[in-house]
PDB file of C-alpha atoms in Angstrom:
ATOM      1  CA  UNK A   1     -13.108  -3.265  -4.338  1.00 57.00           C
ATOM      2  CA  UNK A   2     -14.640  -1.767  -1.327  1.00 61.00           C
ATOM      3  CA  UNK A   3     -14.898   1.396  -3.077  1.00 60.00           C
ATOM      4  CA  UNK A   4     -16.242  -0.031  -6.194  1.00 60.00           C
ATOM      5  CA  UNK A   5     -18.959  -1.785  -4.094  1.00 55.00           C
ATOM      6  CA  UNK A   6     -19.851   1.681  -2.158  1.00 58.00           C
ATOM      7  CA  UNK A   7     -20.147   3.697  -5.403  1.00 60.00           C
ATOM      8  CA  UNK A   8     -22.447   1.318  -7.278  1.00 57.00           C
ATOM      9  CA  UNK A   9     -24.276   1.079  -3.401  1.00 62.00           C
ATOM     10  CA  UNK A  10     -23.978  -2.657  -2.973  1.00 65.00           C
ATOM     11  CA  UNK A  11     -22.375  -2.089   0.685  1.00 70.00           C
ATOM     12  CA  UNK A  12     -23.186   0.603   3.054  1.00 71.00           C
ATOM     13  CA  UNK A  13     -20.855   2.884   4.377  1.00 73.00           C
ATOM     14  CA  UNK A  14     -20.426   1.450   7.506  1.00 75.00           C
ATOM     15  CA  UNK A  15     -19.034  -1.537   6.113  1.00 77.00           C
ATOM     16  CA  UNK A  16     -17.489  -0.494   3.912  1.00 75.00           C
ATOM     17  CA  UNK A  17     -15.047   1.939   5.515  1.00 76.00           C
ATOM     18  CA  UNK A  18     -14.726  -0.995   8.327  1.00 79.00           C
ATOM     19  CA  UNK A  19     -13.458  -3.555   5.730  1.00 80.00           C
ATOM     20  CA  UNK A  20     -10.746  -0.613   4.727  1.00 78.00           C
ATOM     21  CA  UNK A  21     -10.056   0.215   8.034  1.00 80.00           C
ATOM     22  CA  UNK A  22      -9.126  -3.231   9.187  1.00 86.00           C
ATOM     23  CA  UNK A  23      -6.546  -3.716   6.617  1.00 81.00           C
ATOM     24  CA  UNK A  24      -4.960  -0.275   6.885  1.00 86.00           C
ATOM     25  CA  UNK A  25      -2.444  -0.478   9.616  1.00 88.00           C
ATOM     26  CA  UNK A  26      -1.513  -4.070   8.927  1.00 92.00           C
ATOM     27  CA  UNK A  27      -0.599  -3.194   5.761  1.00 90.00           C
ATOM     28  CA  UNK A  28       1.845  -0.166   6.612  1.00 91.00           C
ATOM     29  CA  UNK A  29       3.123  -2.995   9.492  1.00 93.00           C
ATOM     30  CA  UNK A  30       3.885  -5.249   6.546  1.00 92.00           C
ATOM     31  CA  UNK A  31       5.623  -2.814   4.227  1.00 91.00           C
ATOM     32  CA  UNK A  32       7.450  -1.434   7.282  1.00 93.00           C
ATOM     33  CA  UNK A  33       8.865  -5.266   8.015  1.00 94.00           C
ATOM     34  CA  UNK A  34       9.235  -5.466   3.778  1.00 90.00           C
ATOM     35  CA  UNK A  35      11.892  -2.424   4.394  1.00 92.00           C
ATOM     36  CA  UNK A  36      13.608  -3.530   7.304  1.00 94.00           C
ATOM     37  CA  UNK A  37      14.041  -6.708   5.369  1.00 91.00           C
ATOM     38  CA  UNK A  38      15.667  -4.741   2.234  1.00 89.00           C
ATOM     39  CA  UNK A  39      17.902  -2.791   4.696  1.00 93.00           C
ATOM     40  CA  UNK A  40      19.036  -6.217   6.585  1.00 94.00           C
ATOM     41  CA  UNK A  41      20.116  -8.019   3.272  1.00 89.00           C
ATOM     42  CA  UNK A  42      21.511  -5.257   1.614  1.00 87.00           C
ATOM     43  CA  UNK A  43      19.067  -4.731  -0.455  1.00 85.00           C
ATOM     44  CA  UNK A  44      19.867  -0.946  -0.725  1.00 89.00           C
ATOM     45  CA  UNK A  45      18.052  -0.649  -4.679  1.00 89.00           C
ATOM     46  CA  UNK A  46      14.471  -1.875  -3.754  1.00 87.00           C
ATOM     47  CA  UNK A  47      14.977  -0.369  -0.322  1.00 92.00           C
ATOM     48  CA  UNK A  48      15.037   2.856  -1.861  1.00 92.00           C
ATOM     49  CA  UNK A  49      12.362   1.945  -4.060  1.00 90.00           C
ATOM     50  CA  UNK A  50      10.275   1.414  -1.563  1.00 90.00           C
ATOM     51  CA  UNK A  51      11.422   4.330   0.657  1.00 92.00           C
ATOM     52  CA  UNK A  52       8.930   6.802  -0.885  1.00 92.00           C
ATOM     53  CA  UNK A  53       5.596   4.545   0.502  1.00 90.00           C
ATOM     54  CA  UNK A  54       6.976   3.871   3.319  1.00 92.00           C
ATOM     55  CA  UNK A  55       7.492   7.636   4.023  1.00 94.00           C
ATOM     56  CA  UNK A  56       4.256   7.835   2.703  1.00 91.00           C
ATOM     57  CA  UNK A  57       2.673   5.409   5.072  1.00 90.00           C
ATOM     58  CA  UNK A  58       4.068   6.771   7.507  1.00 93.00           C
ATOM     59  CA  UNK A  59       3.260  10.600   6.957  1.00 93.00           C
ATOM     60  CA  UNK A  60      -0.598   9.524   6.719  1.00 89.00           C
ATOM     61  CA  UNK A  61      -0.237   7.545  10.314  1.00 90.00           C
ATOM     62  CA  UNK A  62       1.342  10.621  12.174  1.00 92.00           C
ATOM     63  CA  UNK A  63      -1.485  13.223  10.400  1.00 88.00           C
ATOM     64  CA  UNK A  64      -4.352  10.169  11.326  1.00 84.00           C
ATOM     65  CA  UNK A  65      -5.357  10.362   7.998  1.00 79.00           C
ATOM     66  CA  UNK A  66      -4.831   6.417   7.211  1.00 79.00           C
ATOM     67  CA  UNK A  67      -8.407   5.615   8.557  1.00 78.00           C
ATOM     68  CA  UNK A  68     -11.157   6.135   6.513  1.00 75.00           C
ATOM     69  CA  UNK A  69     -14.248   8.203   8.157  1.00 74.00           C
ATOM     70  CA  UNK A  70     -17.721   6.522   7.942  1.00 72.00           C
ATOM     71  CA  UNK A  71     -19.474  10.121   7.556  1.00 76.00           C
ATOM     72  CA  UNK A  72     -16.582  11.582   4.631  1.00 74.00           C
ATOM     73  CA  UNK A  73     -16.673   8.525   2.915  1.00 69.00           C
ATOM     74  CA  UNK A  74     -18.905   9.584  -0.030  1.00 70.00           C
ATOM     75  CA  UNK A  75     -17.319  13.208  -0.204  1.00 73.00           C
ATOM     76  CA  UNK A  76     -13.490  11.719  -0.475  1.00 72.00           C
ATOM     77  CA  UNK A  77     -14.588   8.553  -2.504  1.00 75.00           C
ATOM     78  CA  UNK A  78     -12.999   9.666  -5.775  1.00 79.00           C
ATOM     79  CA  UNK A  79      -9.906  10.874  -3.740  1.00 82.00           C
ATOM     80  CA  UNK A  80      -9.658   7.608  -1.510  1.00 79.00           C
ATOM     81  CA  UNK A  81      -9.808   5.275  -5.168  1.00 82.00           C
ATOM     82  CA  UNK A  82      -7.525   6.988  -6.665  1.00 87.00           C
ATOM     83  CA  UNK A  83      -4.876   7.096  -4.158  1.00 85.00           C
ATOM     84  CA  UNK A  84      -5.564   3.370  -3.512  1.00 83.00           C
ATOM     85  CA  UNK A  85      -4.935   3.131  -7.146  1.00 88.00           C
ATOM     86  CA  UNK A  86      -1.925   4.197  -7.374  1.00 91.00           C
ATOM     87  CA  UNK A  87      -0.578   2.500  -4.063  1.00 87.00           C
ATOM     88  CA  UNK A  88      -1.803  -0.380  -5.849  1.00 89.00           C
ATOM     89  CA  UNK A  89       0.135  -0.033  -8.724  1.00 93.00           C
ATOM     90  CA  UNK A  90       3.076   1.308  -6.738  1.00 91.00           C
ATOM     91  CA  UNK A  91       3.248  -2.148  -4.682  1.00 88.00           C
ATOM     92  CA  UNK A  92       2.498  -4.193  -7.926  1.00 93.00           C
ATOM     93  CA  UNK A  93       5.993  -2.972  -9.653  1.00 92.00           C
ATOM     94  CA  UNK A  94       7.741  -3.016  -6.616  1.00 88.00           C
ATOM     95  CA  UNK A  95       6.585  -6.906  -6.100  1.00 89.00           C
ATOM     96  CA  UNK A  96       7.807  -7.250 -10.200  1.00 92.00           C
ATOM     97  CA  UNK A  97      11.196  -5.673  -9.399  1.00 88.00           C
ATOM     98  CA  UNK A  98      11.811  -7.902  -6.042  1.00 85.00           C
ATOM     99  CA  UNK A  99      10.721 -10.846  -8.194  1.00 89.00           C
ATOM    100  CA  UNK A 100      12.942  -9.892 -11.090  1.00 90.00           C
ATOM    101  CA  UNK A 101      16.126  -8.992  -8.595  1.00 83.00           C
ATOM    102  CA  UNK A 102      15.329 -12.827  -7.029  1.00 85.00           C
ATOM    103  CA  UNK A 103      15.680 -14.556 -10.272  1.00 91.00           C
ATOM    104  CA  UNK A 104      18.724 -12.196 -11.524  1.00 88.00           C
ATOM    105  CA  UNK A 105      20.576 -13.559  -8.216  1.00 83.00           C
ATOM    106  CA  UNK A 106      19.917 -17.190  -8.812  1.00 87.00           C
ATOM    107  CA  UNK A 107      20.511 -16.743 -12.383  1.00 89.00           C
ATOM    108  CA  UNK A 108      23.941 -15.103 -11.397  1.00 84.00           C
ATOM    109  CA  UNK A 109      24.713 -17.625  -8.985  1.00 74.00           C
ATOM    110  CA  UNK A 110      24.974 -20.301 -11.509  1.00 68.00           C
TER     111      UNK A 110
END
C-alpha cells in the first residue's frame, strides 16, 4: 500500500520507506518462528513449503538488502512492488494450505 501511496505521491519518500522498514525484520522474525513451529510439530509438508521464503528472507538479511533506501526508492519502485507482490501471494497460499492441513486433521480425527 505504501508503494501504491508513493507512486500516485500521496506520501513522501521518507515515510514511506520508514513505514516498510519498520515491518521488515519483524516479519522475517515471524516467518522464522512460523518454521520452527512446522519443524517442532512435524509439520515436514508446509515446512518445506515455506523453506524457499525463509531462505529467501534470509538471503536478503545477510546481503542488507531487506531495508528499503529513502534516496533508491523511486528508481527500485517497480522492482520493490513486484517482489512484495509476489511475497504476498506466496504467504497468502501458504496461510490457505496451513488452514486447509488444520481442518483435514480435525476432520481426520473424527
Amino acid at each position: 500500500m505504501c508503494l501504491a501511496d508513493l507512486e500516485f505521491d500521496y506520501i513522501n519518500p521518507y515515510d514511506s520507506a520508514s513505514r516498510i522498514n519498520y515491518l521488515v525484520v519483524p516479519e522475517f522474525i515471524l516467518q522464522g518462528i512460523l518454521s520452527l513451529l512446522f519443524i517442532l510439530f512435524g509439520q515436514w509438508l508446509m515446512f518445506l513449503f515455506s523453506a524457499p521464503i525463509l531462505y529467501y528472507n534470509v538471503k536478503l538479511y545477510q546481503q542488507q538488502q531487506h531495508l528499503v533506501d529513502v534516496t533508491e526508492i523511486f528508481n527500485l519502485l517497480n522492482k520493490e512492488k513486484k517482489r512484495r507482490l509476489f511475497k504476498l501471494a506466496y504467504l497468502v497460499i501458504l496461510l490457505f494450505l496451513s488452514f486447509f492441513w488444520m481442518i483435514w486433521s480435525v476432520l481426520e480425527d473424527e
